[in-house]
Short mmCIF file of C-alpha atoms in Angstrom, two decimals:
data_model
loop_
_atom_site.label_atom_id
_atom_site.label_comp_id
_atom_site.label_asym_id
_atom_site.label_seq_id
_atom_site.Cartn_x
_atom_site.Cartn_y
_atom_site.Cartn_z
CA MET A 1 67.70 142.43 112.76
CA PRO A 2 70.10 139.63 111.70
CA ARG A 3 71.84 137.90 114.61
CA LEU A 4 75.53 137.29 113.96
CA LEU A 5 78.11 135.32 115.93
CA LEU A 6 81.73 136.42 115.51
CA ILE A 7 84.28 133.80 116.61
CA GLU A 8 87.62 135.64 116.72
CA ASP A 9 90.36 135.40 119.36
CA ASP A 10 92.20 138.63 118.53
CA LEU A 11 90.70 141.41 120.68
CA THR A 12 92.10 144.13 118.41
CA ILE A 13 90.11 142.65 115.51
CA ARG A 14 87.05 141.44 117.42
CA THR A 15 86.14 144.67 119.24
CA PRO A 16 86.09 147.06 116.25
CA LEU A 17 84.35 144.45 114.05
CA VAL A 18 81.58 143.95 116.59
CA ARG A 19 81.11 147.71 116.86
CA ALA A 20 81.12 148.25 113.09
CA LEU A 21 78.69 145.39 112.38
CA ARG A 22 76.32 146.68 115.06
CA ASP A 23 76.50 150.13 113.50
CA ARG A 24 75.45 148.50 110.21
CA GLY A 25 72.28 147.07 111.71
CA HIS A 26 73.28 143.62 112.97
CA ALA A 27 72.87 142.14 116.43
CA VAL A 28 76.32 140.72 117.17
CA ALA A 29 77.57 138.28 119.80
CA ALA A 30 81.26 137.41 120.05
CA ALA A 31 83.35 134.49 121.27
CA SER A 32 87.13 134.24 121.59
CA THR A 33 87.52 130.43 121.56
CA ALA A 34 86.18 127.59 119.46
CA MET A 35 84.37 125.92 122.35
CA ASP A 36 82.71 129.15 123.49
CA GLY A 37 81.68 129.78 119.90
CA LEU A 38 80.23 126.29 119.51
CA ARG A 39 78.22 126.64 122.72
CA ASP A 40 76.93 130.06 121.65
CA ALA A 41 75.94 128.77 118.21
CA LEU A 42 74.02 125.84 119.70
CA ASP A 43 72.39 127.79 122.54
CA ASN A 44 71.45 131.00 120.72
CA ARG A 45 71.07 129.87 117.09
CA PRO A 46 72.49 132.89 115.23
CA ASP A 47 71.48 133.68 111.66
CA LEU A 48 75.12 133.60 110.53
CA VAL A 49 78.56 132.78 111.95
CA VAL A 50 81.79 134.58 111.07
CA LEU A 51 84.59 132.15 111.90
CA ASP A 52 88.31 132.89 112.20
CA LEU A 53 90.41 129.82 111.42
CA GLY A 54 93.28 130.68 113.79
CA LEU A 55 91.68 129.96 117.17
CA PRO A 56 93.72 129.16 120.30
CA ASP A 57 91.96 125.98 121.47
CA LEU A 58 90.93 124.27 118.22
CA ASP A 59 91.61 124.63 114.51
CA GLY A 60 88.83 126.62 112.89
CA ARG A 61 88.32 123.95 110.21
CA GLU A 62 87.60 121.38 112.89
CA LEU A 63 85.09 123.74 114.51
CA LEU A 64 83.48 124.20 111.10
CA ARG A 65 83.09 120.43 110.74
CA MET A 66 81.58 120.24 114.24
CA LEU A 67 79.12 123.01 113.42
CA ARG A 68 78.12 121.36 110.16
CA ALA A 69 77.41 118.10 111.97
CA VAL A 70 74.67 119.75 114.04
CA SER A 71 73.60 122.91 112.22
CA ALA A 72 72.97 124.39 108.79
CA VAL A 73 73.72 127.95 109.97
CA PRO A 74 75.53 129.94 107.23
CA VAL A 75 79.25 130.35 107.96
CA ILE A 76 81.69 132.89 106.55
CA VAL A 77 85.30 131.91 107.17
CA ALA A 78 88.02 134.50 107.74
CA THR A 79 91.39 133.23 106.53
CA ALA A 80 94.84 134.79 106.15
CA ARG A 81 95.58 132.66 103.08
CA ASP A 82 94.19 133.47 99.65
CA ASP A 83 95.54 130.51 97.65
CA GLU A 84 93.04 128.36 95.79
CA THR A 85 93.82 125.19 97.75
CA GLU A 86 92.98 126.81 101.07
CA ILE A 87 89.78 128.38 99.75
CA VAL A 88 88.57 125.10 98.23
CA ARG A 89 89.38 123.29 101.47
CA VAL A 90 87.27 125.57 103.67
CA LEU A 91 84.38 125.66 101.19
CA ASP A 92 84.44 121.87 100.97
CA ALA A 93 84.36 121.71 104.76
CA GLY A 94 81.01 123.51 104.67
CA ALA A 95 81.71 127.25 104.61
CA ASP A 96 79.22 129.34 102.65
CA ASP A 97 81.70 132.10 101.83
CA TYR A 98 85.09 133.45 102.88
CA VAL A 99 86.98 136.69 103.41
CA VAL A 100 90.74 137.06 103.23
CA LYS A 101 92.55 139.03 105.93
CA PRO A 102 93.02 141.92 106.15
CA PHE A 103 89.46 142.97 105.32
CA THR A 104 87.30 145.94 106.21
CA ALA A 105 84.03 145.91 108.11
CA ALA A 106 82.31 147.13 104.94
CA GLN A 107 83.63 144.14 102.97
CA LEU A 108 82.51 141.69 105.66
CA ASP A 109 79.10 143.37 105.90
CA ALA A 110 78.62 143.01 102.15
CA ARG A 111 79.48 139.28 102.35
CA VAL A 112 77.13 138.81 105.31
CA ARG A 113 74.22 140.46 103.54
CA ALA A 114 74.84 138.46 100.33
CA VAL A 115 74.89 135.12 102.20
CA LEU A 116 71.75 136.04 104.16
CA ARG A 117 69.99 137.05 100.94
CA ARG A 118 70.82 133.71 99.33
CA GLY A 119 69.52 131.86 102.35
CA ALA A 120 66.30 133.87 102.45
CA ALA A 121 65.69 133.34 98.75
CA ALA A 122 66.27 129.60 99.06
CA GLY A 123 63.97 129.30 102.05
CA ALA A 124 61.19 131.36 100.47
CA ALA A 125 61.23 130.22 96.87
CA ASP A 126 62.81 126.79 96.52
CA PRO A 127 60.31 123.92 96.41
CA THR A 128 61.37 120.32 96.79
CA LEU A 129 63.03 119.33 93.54
CA VAL A 130 61.99 115.98 92.06
CA VAL A 131 63.96 114.24 89.31
CA GLY A 132 62.72 110.69 88.81
CA GLY A 133 63.03 108.93 92.16
CA LEU A 134 65.35 111.63 93.48
CA ARG A 135 63.90 114.25 95.86
CA VAL A 136 65.99 117.24 96.98
CA ASP A 137 64.52 119.35 99.79
CA PRO A 138 66.45 122.65 100.10
CA ARG A 139 64.63 123.77 103.24
CA ALA A 140 65.52 120.68 105.27
CA ARG A 141 68.67 120.07 103.18
CA GLN A 142 67.64 116.45 102.82
CA VAL A 143 67.82 114.06 99.86
CA THR A 144 65.95 110.81 99.29
CA LEU A 145 66.37 108.32 96.45
CA ASP A 146 63.42 106.02 95.87
CA GLY A 147 62.22 106.90 99.37
CA VAL A 148 65.53 106.12 101.08
CA ALA A 149 67.50 108.92 102.76
CA VAL A 150 70.86 109.77 101.19
CA GLU A 151 73.46 111.23 103.56
CA LEU A 152 75.42 114.02 101.84
CA THR A 153 78.04 116.51 102.97
CA PRO A 154 77.06 120.20 102.72
CA ARG A 155 79.03 120.61 99.49
CA GLU A 156 77.63 117.44 97.94
CA PHE A 157 74.12 118.67 98.74
CA ASP A 158 74.82 122.08 97.15
CA LEU A 159 76.20 120.38 94.05
CA LEU A 160 73.23 118.04 93.69
CA HIS A 161 70.74 120.83 94.35
CA HIS A 162 72.30 123.01 91.63
CA LEU A 163 72.08 120.17 89.12
CA ALA A 164 68.56 119.14 90.17
CA ALA A 165 67.34 122.70 89.60
CA ARG A 166 68.29 122.26 85.93
CA PRO A 167 67.31 118.68 85.02
CA GLY A 168 68.29 117.58 81.54
CA GLU A 169 70.66 120.54 81.04
CA VAL A 170 74.41 120.24 80.66
CA VAL A 171 76.06 122.28 83.42
CA THR A 172 79.70 123.21 82.88
CA LYS A 173 82.44 122.77 85.45
CA ARG A 174 83.11 126.50 85.20
CA GLU A 175 79.54 127.20 86.31
CA LEU A 176 79.73 124.67 89.13
CA LEU A 177 82.91 126.21 90.50
CA THR A 178 81.55 129.74 90.39
CA GLU A 179 78.00 128.97 91.57
CA VAL A 180 78.47 126.07 93.99
CA TRP A 181 82.01 126.68 95.28
CA GLN A 182 81.85 130.43 94.59
CA ILE A 183 85.45 130.60 93.47
CA PRO A 184 86.81 131.81 90.13
CA TYR A 185 87.41 129.11 87.54
CA GLY A 186 91.13 128.41 87.54
CA GLY A 187 91.95 124.87 86.63
CA ALA A 188 90.22 123.32 89.66
CA ASP A 189 88.37 120.74 87.54
CA LYS A 190 89.55 117.96 89.86
CA THR A 191 87.58 119.48 92.72
CA VAL A 192 84.36 119.06 90.73
CA ASP A 193 85.36 115.61 89.45
CA VAL A 194 86.08 114.31 92.96
CA HIS A 195 82.78 115.55 94.35
CA LEU A 196 80.85 114.13 91.40
CA SER A 197 82.55 110.78 92.03
CA TRP A 198 81.52 110.85 95.71
CA LEU A 199 77.99 111.88 94.74
CA ARG A 200 77.69 109.06 92.21
CA ARG A 201 78.80 106.53 94.81
CA LYS A 202 76.12 107.71 97.23
CA LEU A 203 73.49 107.53 94.48
CA GLY A 204 74.53 103.96 93.74
CA GLU A 205 76.01 104.55 90.30
CA SER A 206 79.33 105.14 88.55
CA ALA A 207 80.66 107.17 85.61
CA GLN A 208 80.78 103.92 83.60
CA GLU A 209 77.20 102.97 84.51
CA PRO A 210 75.34 106.24 85.16
CA ARG A 211 71.71 106.47 86.18
CA TYR A 212 71.23 110.15 87.09
CA LEU A 213 74.60 111.85 86.61
CA HIS A 214 75.83 111.82 83.01
CA THR A 215 79.21 113.25 82.05
CA VAL A 216 79.39 115.15 78.78
CA ARG A 217 83.06 114.85 77.95
CA GLY A 218 84.88 118.14 77.67
CA VAL A 219 81.77 120.13 78.65
CA GLY A 220 80.27 119.23 82.03
CA VAL A 221 77.58 117.06 83.61
CA ARG A 222 73.85 116.53 83.16
CA LEU A 223 71.37 115.30 85.79
CA GLU A 224 68.38 113.43 84.44
CA PRO A 225 66.21 110.52 85.62
CA PRO A 226 66.79 107.00 84.34
CA GLY A 227 65.27 106.81 80.88
CA GLY A 228 65.70 110.56 80.36
CA ALA A 229 62.16 111.66 81.16
CA ALA A 230 61.92 114.20 84.00
#
């Protein structure tokens, strides 16, 4: 039975959601503040966290950053805003998915099950990916380059992992937005460009002098080892 942690301060939302999620086969704990939620997440290690951004003691985005610093637990963010900027911001901060208020228990349950399925598939099937001197371990969410650890944010890791799973192939920005950020393509190219720039810097290269990440102008990006032989 999946163990969920719901961090939501509004009792009129929290109580029926807990009941509905339990009825759908989940074990659910609840917290009404960011600090209580953080303690629960660290002490009890839930399988997934549902996080409301509007908490009384701390902004939900800050709590998300704190969680990501110590845990890889999947997080679904509940937000009242559905504009692209807000969605990109929370996904970049480390959220695995999002729901926009108001939402039903059935919608949240579907999101929960989808995120848990993705995590189970990654843990069961994904081997360490090796591209030249680059090693990407999806289980530990660790990256090394020529034996040296590379510190990445959650979104940078997801981006690199997606590219490393398809070495030598050109991956479009549209695909990266839908598969890595899980948002519809809508002119958010800059989001991909900025993260690729950060990733290049951490891999010790640049767009002008690429080693692993090669831009295909007007199409997307290709990951391949120096010399082009995987």
